Coordinates of C-alpha atoms and ligand atoms in Angstrom, one line a residue:
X1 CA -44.6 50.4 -51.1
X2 CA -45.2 47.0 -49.7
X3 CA -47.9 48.2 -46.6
X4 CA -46.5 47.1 -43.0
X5 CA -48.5 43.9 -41.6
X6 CA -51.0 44.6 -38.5
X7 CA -51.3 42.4 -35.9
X8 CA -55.2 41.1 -34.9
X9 CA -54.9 42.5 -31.3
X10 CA -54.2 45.8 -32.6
X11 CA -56.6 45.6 -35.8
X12 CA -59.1 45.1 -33.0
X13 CA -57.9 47.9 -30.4
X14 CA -57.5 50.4 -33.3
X15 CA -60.9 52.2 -34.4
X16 CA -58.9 54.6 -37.0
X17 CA -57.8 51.6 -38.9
X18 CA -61.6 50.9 -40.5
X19 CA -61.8 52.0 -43.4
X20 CA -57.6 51.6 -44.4
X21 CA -56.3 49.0 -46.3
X22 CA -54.4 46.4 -43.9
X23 CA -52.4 43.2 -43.8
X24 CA -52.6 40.5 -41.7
X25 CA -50.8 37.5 -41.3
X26 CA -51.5 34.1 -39.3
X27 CA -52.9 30.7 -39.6
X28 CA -56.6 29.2 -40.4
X29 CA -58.7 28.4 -37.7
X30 CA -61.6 27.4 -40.0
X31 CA -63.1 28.6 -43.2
X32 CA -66.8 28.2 -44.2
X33 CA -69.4 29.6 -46.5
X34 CA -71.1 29.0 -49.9
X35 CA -70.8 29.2 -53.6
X36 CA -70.7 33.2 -53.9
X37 CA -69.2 34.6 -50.3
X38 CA -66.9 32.4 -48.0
X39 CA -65.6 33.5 -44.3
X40 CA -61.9 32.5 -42.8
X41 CA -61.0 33.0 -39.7
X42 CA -57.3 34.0 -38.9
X43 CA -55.4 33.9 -35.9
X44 CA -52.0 34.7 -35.0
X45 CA -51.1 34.6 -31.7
X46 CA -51.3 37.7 -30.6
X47 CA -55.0 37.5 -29.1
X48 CA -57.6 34.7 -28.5
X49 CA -59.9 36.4 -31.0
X50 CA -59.9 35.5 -35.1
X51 CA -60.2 38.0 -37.4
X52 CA -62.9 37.4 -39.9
X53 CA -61.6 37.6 -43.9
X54 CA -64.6 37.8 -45.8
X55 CA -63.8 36.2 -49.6
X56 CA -66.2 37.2 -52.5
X57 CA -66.1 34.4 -55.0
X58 CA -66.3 36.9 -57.7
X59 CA -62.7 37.9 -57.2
X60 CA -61.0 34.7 -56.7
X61 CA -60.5 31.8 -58.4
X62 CA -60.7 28.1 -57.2
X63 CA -56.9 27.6 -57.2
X64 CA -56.2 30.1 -54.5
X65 CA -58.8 28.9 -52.2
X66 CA -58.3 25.1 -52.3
X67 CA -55.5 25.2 -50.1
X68 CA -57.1 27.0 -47.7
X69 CA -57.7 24.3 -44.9
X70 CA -57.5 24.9 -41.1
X71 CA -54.1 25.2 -40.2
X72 CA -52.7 27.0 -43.4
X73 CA -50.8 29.9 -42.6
X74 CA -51.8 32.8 -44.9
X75 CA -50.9 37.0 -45.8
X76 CA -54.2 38.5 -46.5
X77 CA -54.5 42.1 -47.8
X78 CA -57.5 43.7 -47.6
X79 CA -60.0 46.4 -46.5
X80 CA -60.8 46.9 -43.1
X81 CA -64.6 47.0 -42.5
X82 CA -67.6 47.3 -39.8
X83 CA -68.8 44.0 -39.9
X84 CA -72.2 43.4 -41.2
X85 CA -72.5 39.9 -39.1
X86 CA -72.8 38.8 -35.8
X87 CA -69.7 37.4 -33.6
X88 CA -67.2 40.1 -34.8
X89 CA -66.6 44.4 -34.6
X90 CA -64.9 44.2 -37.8
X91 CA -63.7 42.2 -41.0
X92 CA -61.4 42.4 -43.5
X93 CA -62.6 42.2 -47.2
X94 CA -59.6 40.6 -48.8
X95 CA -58.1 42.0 -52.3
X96 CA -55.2 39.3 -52.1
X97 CA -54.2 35.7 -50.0
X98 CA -51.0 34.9 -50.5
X99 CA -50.8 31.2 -48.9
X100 CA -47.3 30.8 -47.4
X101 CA -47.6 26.9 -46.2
X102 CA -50.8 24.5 -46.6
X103 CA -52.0 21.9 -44.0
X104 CA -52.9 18.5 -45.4
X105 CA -56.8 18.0 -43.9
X106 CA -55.7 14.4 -44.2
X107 CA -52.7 14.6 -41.3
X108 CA -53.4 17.8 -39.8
X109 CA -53.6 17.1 -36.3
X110 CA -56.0 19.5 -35.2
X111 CA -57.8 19.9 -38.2
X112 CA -61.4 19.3 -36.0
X113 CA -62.1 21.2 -33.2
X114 CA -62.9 19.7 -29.5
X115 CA -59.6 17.7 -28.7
X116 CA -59.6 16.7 -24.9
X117 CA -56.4 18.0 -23.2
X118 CA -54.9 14.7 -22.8
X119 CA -55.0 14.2 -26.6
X120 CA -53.2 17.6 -27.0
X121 CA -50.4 16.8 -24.4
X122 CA -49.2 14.3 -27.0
X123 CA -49.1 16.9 -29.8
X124 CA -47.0 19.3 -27.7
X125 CA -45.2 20.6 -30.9
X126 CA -49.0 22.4 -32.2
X127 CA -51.0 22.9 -29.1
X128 CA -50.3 26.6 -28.9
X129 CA -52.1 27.0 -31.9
X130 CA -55.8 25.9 -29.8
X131 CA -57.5 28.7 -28.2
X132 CA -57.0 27.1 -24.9
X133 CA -53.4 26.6 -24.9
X134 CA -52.7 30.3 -26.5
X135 CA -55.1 31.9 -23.6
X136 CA -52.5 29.5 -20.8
X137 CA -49.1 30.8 -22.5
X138 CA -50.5 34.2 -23.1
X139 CA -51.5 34.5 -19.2
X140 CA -48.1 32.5 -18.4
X141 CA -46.1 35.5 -20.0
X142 CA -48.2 38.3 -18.3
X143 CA -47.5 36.7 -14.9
X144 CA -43.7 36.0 -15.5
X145 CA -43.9 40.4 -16.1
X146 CA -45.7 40.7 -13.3
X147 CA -43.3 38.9 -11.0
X148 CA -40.6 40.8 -11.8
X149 CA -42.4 44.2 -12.3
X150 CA -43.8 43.3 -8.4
X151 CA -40.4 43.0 -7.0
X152 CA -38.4 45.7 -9.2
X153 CA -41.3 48.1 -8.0
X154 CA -40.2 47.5 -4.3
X155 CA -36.7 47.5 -4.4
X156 CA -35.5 43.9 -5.2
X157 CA -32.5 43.0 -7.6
X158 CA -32.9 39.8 -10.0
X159 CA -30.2 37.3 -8.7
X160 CA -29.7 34.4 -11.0
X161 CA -28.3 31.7 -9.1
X162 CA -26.7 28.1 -10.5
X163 CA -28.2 25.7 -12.3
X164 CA -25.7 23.2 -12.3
X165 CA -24.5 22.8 -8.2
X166 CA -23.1 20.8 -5.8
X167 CA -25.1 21.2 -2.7
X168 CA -28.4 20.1 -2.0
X169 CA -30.4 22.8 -1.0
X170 CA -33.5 20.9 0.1
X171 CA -31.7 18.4 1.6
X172 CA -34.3 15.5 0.1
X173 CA -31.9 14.3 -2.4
X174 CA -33.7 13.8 -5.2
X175 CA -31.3 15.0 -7.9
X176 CA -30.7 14.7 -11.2
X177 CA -26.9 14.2 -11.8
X178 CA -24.9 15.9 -14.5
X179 CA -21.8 14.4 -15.9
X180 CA -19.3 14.3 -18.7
X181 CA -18.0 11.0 -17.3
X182 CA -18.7 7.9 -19.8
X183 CA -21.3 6.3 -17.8
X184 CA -20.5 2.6 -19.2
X185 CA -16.6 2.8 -17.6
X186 CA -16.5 5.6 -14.9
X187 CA -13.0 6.4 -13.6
X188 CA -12.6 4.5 -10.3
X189 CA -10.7 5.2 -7.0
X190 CA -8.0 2.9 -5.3
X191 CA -11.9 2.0 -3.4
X192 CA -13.6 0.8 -6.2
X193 CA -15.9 4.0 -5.9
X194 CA -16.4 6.8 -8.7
X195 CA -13.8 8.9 -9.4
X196 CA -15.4 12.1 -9.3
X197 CA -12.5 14.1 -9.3
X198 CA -12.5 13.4 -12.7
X199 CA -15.6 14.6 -13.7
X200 CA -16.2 18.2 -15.8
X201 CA -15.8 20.4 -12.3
X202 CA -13.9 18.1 -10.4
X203 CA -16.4 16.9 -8.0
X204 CA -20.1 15.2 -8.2
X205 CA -22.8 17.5 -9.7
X206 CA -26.5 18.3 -10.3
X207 CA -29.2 20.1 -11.3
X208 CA -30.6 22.6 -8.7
X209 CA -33.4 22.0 -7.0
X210 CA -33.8 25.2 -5.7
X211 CA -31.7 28.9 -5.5
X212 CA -32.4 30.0 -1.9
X213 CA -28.6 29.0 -0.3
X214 CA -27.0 31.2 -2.8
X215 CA -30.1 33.8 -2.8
X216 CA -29.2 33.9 0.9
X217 CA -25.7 34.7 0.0
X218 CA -27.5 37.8 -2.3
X219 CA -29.4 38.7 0.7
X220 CA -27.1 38.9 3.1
X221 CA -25.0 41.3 0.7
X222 CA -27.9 43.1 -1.4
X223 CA -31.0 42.8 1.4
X224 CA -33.5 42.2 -1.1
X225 CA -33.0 39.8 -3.9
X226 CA -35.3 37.5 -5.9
X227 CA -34.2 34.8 -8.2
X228 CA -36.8 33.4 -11.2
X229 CA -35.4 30.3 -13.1
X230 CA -35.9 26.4 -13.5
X231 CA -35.5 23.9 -10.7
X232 CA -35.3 20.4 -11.3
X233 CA -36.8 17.7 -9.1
X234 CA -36.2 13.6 -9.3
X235 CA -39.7 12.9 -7.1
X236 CA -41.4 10.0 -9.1
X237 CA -44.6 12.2 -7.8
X238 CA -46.2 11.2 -11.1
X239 CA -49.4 13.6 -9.6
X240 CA -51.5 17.0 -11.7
X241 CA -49.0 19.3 -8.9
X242 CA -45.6 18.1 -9.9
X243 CA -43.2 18.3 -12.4
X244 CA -39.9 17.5 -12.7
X245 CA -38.5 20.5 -14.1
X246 CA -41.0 23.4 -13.0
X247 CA -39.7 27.5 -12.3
X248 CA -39.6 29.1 -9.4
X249 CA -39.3 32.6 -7.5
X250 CA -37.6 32.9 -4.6
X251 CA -37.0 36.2 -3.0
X252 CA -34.9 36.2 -0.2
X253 CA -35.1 39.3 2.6
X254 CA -31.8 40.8 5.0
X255 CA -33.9 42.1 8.0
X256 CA -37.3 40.4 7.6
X257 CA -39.0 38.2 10.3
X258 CA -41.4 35.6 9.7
X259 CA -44.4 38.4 10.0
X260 CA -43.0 40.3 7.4
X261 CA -42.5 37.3 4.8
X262 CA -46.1 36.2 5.5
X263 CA -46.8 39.8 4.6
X264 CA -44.6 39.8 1.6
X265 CA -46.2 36.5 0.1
X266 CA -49.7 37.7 0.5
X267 CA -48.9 41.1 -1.4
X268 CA -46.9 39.1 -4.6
X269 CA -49.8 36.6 -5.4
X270 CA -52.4 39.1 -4.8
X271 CA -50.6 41.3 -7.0
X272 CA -49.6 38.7 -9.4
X273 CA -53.7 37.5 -9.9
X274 CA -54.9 41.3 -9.7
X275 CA -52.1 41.9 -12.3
X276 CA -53.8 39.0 -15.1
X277 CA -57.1 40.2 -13.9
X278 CA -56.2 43.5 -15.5
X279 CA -54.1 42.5 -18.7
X280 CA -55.4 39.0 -19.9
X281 CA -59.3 39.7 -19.2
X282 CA -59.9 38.2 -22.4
X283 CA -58.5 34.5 -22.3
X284 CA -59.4 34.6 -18.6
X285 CA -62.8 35.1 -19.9
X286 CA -62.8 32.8 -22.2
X287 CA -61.1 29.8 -19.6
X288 CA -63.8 31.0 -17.6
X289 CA -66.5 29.9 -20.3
X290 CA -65.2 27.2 -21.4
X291 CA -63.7 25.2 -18.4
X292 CA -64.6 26.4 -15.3
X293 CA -67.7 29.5 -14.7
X294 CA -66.2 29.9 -11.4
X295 CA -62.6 30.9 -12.4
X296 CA -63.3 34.9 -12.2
X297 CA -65.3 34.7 -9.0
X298 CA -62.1 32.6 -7.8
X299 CA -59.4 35.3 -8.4
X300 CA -61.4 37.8 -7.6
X301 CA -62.0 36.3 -3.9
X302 CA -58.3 35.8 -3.2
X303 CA -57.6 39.3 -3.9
X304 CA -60.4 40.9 -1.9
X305 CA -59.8 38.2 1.2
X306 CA -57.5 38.3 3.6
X307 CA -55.8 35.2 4.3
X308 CA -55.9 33.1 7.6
X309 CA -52.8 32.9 9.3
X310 CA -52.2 30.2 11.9
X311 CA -50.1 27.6 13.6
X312 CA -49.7 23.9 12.0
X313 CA -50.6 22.7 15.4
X314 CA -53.7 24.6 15.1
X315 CA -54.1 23.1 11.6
X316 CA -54.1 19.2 13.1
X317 CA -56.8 20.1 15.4
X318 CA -59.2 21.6 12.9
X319 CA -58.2 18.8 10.4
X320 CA -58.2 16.1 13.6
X321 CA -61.8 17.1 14.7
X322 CA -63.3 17.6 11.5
X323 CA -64.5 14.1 11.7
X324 CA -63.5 13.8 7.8
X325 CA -62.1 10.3 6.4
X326 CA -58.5 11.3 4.6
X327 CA -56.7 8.8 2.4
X328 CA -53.9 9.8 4.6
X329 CA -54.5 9.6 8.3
X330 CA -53.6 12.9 10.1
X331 CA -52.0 13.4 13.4
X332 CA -48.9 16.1 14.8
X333 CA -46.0 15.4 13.2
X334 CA -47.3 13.9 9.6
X335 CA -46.7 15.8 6.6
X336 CA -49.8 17.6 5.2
X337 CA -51.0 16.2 2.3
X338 CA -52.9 17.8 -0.6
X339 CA -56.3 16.6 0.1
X340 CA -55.8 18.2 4.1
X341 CA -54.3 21.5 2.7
X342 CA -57.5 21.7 0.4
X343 CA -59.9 20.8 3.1
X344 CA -58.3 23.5 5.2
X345 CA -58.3 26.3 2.6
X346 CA -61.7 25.2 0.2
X347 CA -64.3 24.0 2.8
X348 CA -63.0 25.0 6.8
X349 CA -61.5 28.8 5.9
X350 CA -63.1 29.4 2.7
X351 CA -60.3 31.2 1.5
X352 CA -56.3 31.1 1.5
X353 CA -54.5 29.7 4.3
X354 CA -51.1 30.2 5.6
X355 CA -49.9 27.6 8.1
X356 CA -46.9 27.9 10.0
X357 CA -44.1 26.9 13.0
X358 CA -44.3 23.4 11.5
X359 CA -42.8 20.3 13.4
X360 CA -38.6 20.6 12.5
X361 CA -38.9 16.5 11.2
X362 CA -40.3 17.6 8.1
X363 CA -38.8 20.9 7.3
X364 CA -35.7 21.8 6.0
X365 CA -32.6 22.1 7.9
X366 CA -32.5 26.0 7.1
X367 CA -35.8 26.8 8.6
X368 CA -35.7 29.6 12.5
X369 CA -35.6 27.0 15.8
X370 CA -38.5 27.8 17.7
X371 CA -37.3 27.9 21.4
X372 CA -40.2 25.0 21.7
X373 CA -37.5 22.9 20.4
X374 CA -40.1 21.2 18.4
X375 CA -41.0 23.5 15.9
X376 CA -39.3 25.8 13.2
X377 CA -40.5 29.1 11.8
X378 CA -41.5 27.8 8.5
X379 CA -44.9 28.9 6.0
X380 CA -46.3 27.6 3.7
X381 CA -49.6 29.4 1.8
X382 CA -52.2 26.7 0.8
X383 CA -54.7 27.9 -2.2
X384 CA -57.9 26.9 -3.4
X385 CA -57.6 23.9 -6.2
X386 CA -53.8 23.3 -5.8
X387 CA -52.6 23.2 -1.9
X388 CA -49.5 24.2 -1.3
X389 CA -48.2 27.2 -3.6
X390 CA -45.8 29.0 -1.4
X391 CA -43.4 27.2 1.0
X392 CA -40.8 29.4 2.8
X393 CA -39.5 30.2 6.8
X394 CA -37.6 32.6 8.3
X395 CA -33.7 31.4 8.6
X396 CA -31.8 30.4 11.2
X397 CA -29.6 32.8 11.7
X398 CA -27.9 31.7 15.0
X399 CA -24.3 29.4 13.8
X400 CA -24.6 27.0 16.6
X401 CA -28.1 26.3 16.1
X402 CA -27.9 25.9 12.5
X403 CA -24.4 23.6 12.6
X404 CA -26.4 21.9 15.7
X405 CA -28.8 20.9 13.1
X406 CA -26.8 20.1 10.5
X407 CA -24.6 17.8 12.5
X408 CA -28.2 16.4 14.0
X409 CA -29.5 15.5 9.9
X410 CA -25.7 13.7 9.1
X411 CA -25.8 16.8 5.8
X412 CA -22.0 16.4 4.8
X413 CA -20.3 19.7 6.2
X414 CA -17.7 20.4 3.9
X415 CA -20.3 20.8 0.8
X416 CA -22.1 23.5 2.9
X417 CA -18.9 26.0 4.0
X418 CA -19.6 29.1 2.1
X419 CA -22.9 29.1 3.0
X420 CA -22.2 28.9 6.6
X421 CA -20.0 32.0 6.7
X422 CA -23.3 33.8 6.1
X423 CA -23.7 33.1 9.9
X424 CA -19.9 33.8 10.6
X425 CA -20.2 36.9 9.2
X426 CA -22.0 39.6 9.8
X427 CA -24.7 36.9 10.4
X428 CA -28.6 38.6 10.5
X429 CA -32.7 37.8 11.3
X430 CA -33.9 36.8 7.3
X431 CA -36.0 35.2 5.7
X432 CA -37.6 34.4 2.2
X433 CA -40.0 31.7 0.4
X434 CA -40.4 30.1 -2.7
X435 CA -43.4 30.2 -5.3
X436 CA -43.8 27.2 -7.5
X437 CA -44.3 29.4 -10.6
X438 CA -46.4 26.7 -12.6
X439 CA -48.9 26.6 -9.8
X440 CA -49.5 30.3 -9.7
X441 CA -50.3 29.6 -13.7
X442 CA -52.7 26.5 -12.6
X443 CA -54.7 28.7 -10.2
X444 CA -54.9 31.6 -12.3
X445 CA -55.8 29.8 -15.6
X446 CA -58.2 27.0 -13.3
X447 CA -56.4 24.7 -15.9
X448 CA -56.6 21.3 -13.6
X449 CA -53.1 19.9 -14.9
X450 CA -49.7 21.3 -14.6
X451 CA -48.4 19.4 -17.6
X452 CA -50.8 22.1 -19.1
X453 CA -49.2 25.6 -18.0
X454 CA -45.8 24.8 -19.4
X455 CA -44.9 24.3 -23.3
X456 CA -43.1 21.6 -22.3
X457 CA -43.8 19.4 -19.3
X458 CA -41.3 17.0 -17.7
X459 CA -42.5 14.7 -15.9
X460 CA -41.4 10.3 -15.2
X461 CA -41.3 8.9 -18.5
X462 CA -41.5 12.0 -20.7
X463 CA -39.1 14.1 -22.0
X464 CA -40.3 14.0 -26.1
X465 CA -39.9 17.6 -27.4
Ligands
LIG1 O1 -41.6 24.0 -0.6 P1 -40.4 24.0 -1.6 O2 -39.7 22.7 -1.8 O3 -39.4 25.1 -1.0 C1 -38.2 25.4 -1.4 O4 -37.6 24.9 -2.4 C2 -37.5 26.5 -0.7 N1 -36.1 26.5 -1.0 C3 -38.2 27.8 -1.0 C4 -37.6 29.0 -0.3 O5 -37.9 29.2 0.9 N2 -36.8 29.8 -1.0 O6 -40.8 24.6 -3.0 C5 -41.4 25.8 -3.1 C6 -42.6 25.8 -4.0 C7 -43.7 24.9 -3.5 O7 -44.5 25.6 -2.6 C8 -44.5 24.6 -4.8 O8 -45.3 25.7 -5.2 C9 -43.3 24.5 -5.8 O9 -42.2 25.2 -5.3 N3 -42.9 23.1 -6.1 C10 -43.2 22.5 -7.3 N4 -43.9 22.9 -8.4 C11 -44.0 22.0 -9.4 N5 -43.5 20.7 -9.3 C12 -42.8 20.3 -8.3 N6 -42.2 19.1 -8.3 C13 -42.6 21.2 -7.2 N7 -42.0 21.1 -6.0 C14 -42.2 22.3 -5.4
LIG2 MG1 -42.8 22.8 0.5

């Protein structure tokens, strides 16, 4: 009977199995050794460590071990054994290597070891297969459970909202279009101007650059919702925070002030980095060694702390007296830019930061009027290394105000119906935020790029796998 394979993560978190004959399956990380004993070592996937196969000449001839070059994918069958060297619990003494595909030392792109990162964003299609970017998708997946393990414990139901819409939830416009029209000869009106009628749903459509209009519609129905898909921005902000397609959470609360999200937010990322403290200690560990020895300390500081709550206009002063030279000059009514966030969080606070009642110029038209008249009830929580991770508010609820303000920002009126009878109807205090799911991976993997915490980054100019 053909024996079942093992995979290295459980080889190494199963004592009983030394001793037993196992087989394993994965790909070469290296191979090295002399005339009489060589030692490979295997990975697949499943954990940042290799599993040592230990090769005695004796039993195998020349013609199965030429092929045997970093990057071949082999099935080893073997004995599991205490392992007599250093660097390793246990190894596997093989008995047979079947090799199911080789990989040319000549054109193998990773055949050394020590690529920088921006060498490896060019070989998208393999650089899962480093240690570094197997400990990033390995923590990625472990959050993504977390997020929705976090909000299933307390109540919430998973909303997926549209990814093709019509409305423009941010009301920034940066939006990538999608069509079936033929873009060389679009139908045209009596005008001269696009015939969108035409077009696949009858009207003039995008790509969504966020969920929370329709997960306000799930609120006001369900009372706690969260969403958890792609959003898709057309900023040329060709920066290490942006991408143009990037995920996002957004939970969206019936019955929850301001205080409450603030609350809300705090718990879910202190959750979400406890949560990869526990279950990925091992590639944390190793990021921590190899990129950056104060990663641990890091997380382990944003759980413990609590974070600083207060007023943007209390936010100016401290960033307006610090006597500090920004690239961009700050006064009320700017928009805060990373370098500010960062000085307010990494060398004022000391710790995370959320700012809020921001001026209503550069906030969206959603966002709770504060009877100031200056200000809305907006948040944003602002982390060591990245800025802003969370931006969110509590909603105006109120229909005149919000149609006041919508009238006031010129946002076209019969594209935003539906979500106006939220207010008609049965209209209540709620409120909700958005975590920019790629920078919750940056801070928690102290990777320094965000084309590095998704398999596949989009950003101006690149779009190759
Ligand atoms: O602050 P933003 O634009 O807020 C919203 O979209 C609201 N609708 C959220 C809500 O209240 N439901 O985006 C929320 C978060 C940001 O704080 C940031 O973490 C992330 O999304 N984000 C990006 N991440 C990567 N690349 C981009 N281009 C991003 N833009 C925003
Ligand atoms: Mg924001």
């Amino acid at each position: 009977m053909a024996l079942n394979r093992t995979k290295i993560i459980d080889i190494f978190a199963n004592g009983e199995l030394i001793g037993t004959k196992v087989s394993v399956k994965g790909w070469v990380r290296s191979r090295r050794g002399n005339k009489f004993i060589q030692f490979i070592a295997l990975n697949d996937g499943s954990t940042i460590h290799n599993l040592q196969i230990v090769v005695n000449l004796e039993q195998f001839d020349d013609e199965t071990l030429r092929p045997i070059t970093t990057g071949a994918s082999l099935h080893v069958e073997g004995t599991l054994v205490a392992s007599q060297g250093k660097g390793q619990s246990v190894e596997v003494q093989a008995e047979s290597i079947e090799v199911y595909g080789t990989a040319d030392p000549e054109t193998y792109p990773l055949q050394k070891k020590g690529h920088t990162l921006e060498f490896l964003r060019e070989k998208a299609h393999l650089r899962m297969r480093t240690n570094t970017f197997g400990a990033v998708f390995r923590i990625r997946h472990h959050l993504a459970f977390a997020v929705h393990k976090f909000f299933n414990d307390r109540g919430f139901f998973y909303l997926n909202t549209p990814l093709i819409t019509s409305s423009d939830a941010e009301g920034a416009g940066e939006m990538f279009q999608v069509t079936t029209l033929n873009v060389k000869m679009p139908p045209r009106d009596e005008r001269g101007s696009i015939d969108y009628s035409k077009d696949f749903f009858g009207k003039r459509t995008s790509l969504t650059v966020s969920g929370q209009l329709e997960g306000e519609l799930g609120a006001t129905s369900l009372g706690l919702i969260y969403t958890f898909g792609p959003t898709f921005r057309a900023e040329k902000s060709n920066t290490p925070r942006h991408l143009a397609e990037f995920w996002m959470i957004e939970p969206e609360m019936a019955f929850y002030e301001i205080e409450d999200n603030m609350d809300l937010a705090e718990e879910f990322i202190k959750y979400c980095v406890s949560y990869a403290l526990e279950h990925c200690r091992d590639d944390i560990e190793f990021l921590n060694k190899m990129y950056d020895n104060t990663l641990i300390e890091r997380l382990e500081h944003v759980v413990k702390e609590q974070f600083v709550r207060l007023t943007y206009t209390e936010g100016i002063d401290i960033l307006v007296n610090s006597g500090k030279k920004f690239e961009f000059p700050v006064k009320w009514g700017v928009d805060l830019q990373s370098e500010h966030e960062r000085y307010l969080v990494e060398q004022h606070f000391k710790r995370p930061v959320i700012l809020t009642d921001y001026p209503k110029e550069i906030k969206a038209f959603y966002m709770k009027q504060n009877d100031d008249g200056k200000t809305v009830r907006a948040m944003d929580v602002l982390f060591p290394q990245i800025g802003e991770i969370i931006g969110g508010s509590q909603r105006e609820e109120s229909y005149n105000k919000l149609m006041a303000r919508i009238e006031e920002l010129h946002i076209p009126m019969k594209d935003m119906w539906w979500y106006l009878e939220t207010r008609k109807f049965g209209t209540v205090p709620h409120s909700g935020f958005g975590l920019g799911f790629e920078r919750l991976v940056l801070f928690v993997t102290g990777m320094a790029n965000i084309r590095d915490v998704i398999a596949f980054p989009r950003t101006p100019g690149n779009a190759e796998y």
